[in-house]
C-alpha cells in the first residue's frame, strides 16, 4: 500500500480530521482548566499576601523587624518573600534587599516580574503608618508546577491522539483499499477486452457497492449494444454469402456455357471479379467476428515465433520474387516462446507481409524481424514503400478504412483489422511506426499493461 493511496481514501482523511478536531477540543479543554485553575490560585496567592502583610502590621512598629525575621525563618518551602525598608528605601530586614521595580505603595497585590521568581508570582508594597515600607511576596511555584503538568499531559495526550488516530485511520482504510484493488483488477480485465467481467459487489450495499452496481449496469448495456452491432455485420455477411455464391455460380455458368464475346464477355468477367471481392470481404468480416468472440482461446499453446516467421517468409517468397521485392529476414533465435495460437499468429504476420509486399515498389525491400526486448519478443515487418501518414495510422486499423493512394490497389481494408483483432485476443500491442522511408508495423508479443 502506497502512502499516497492511503491519504486519498475517505476513511483515512475523515479519521484524521476527527482526530484533529478531538485534539483541538482537548487542547481547548485543558487550556480552559488551566485558566480557571490559574485564576483561582492567583486569587489564593493574593489572599495569602494580603493576610501576611496585615498580620505583620498588626503588632506595631516596635517589633516589626523581629516579626519579619521570624516569618522568613518559618517559611520552610522558600516561597515567601519579605522585605522591610526605611522611609527612604534603606533595607532593614527580610530576605528581599531591594524593592521590586514598578510596584506602587498602595497595598494591592500585583504580578512580580523578576528573574529569580516563577512567572505568576504576586506581591505588594505598603507604607506603614509610621513611615516604614513593607514588601510581602509569594512565589508561584505551585502554579508553575501545575502549568508543567498540564503541558506534559497535553503533549502526551496529543501525541497519543495523533498516533492512535493515524493507526485507526490506516486500519479503517485497509478494507476500502482492498475493495478498490478488486475493482481495479476487474476494470483492468474489462479494459483488456474481457466483456463478461463485472465489478465485485459486497453484501453491505454501501456507496462503493452502489457505484460498482451502476458501473456493472452500464457494462451490461454496453456489452449488449456491442454484440448487437457486431452481430449485424456478421449476420449480414453470413446471410449474403449464400446468394452471392449462387450469383457467382450463375455468372460462371454464363461465362462458360455461352458464346459471349467482346464487351459482353468483359462485363461478365468484371461481375465475377466484383462478386469474388464481395465474398472476400464477407469472409474477412466473419473471420474478425470469430476472433473477437474468443473462440480460439482454447487453441493457445507455447509457440516458437521463429517457426511462425519462417513459415510466413517461405509462403511469401514466390510472391516477393514475382513483384521484384527483396524479402529479408532478421530472426533472433534466442527469442522465448509465447503462449499463443500459432495459426492466428501466422495469419496476422502473413497479413502484415502481404500488405508490405503490396505497397512496396519493384526493387524495394520488405524486412521481417524478430527481436528480444526486456518486456518480451517483438515482431517487426518493415518496408520502404510510401508508408502511412502519422495522422492516419490509427484509422487504418479500423474496418474498411483505406488511405487515398491505396484505393486503386486490390483489397478490402480488412487485413489490418484482422491483425488488430488477433493482437487484442492475445493481449498484444500493435504499433505503426515510421521506417524512414516506408512503414514499420510492430507486434509486441507481451501482455499490454493497463494503468489504474
Tab-separated table of C-alpha atoms in Angstrom, residues 50-62 64 67-68 126-130 134 136:
chain	number	residue	atom	x	y	z
A	50	UNK	CA	-2.635	40.490	51.964
A	51	UNK	CA	-3.133	38.309	55.047
A	52	UNK	CA	0.628	38.132	55.708
A	53	UNK	CA	1.026	41.894	55.311
A	54	UNK	CA	-1.824	42.619	57.732
A	55	UNK	CA	-0.545	40.086	60.210
A	56	UNK	CA	2.888	41.718	60.234
A	57	UNK	CA	1.452	45.233	60.533
A	58	UNK	CA	-0.837	44.398	63.476
A	59	UNK	CA	1.992	44.196	66.010
A	60	UNK	CA	3.023	47.816	65.558
A	61	UNK	CA	6.367	49.294	64.615
A	62	UNK	CA	8.385	48.303	67.724
A	64	UNK	CA	8.190	44.642	63.205
A	67	UNK	CA	8.357	39.573	63.180
A	68	UNK	CA	9.694	39.813	59.602
A	126	UNK	CA	2.682	49.042	51.523
A	127	UNK	CA	3.860	52.022	53.546
A	128	UNK	CA	3.244	51.553	57.232
A	129	UNK	CA	1.527	54.298	59.241
A	130	UNK	CA	4.809	55.062	60.979
A	134	UNK	CA	6.846	46.668	53.923
A	136	UNK	CA	5.385	40.846	51.019
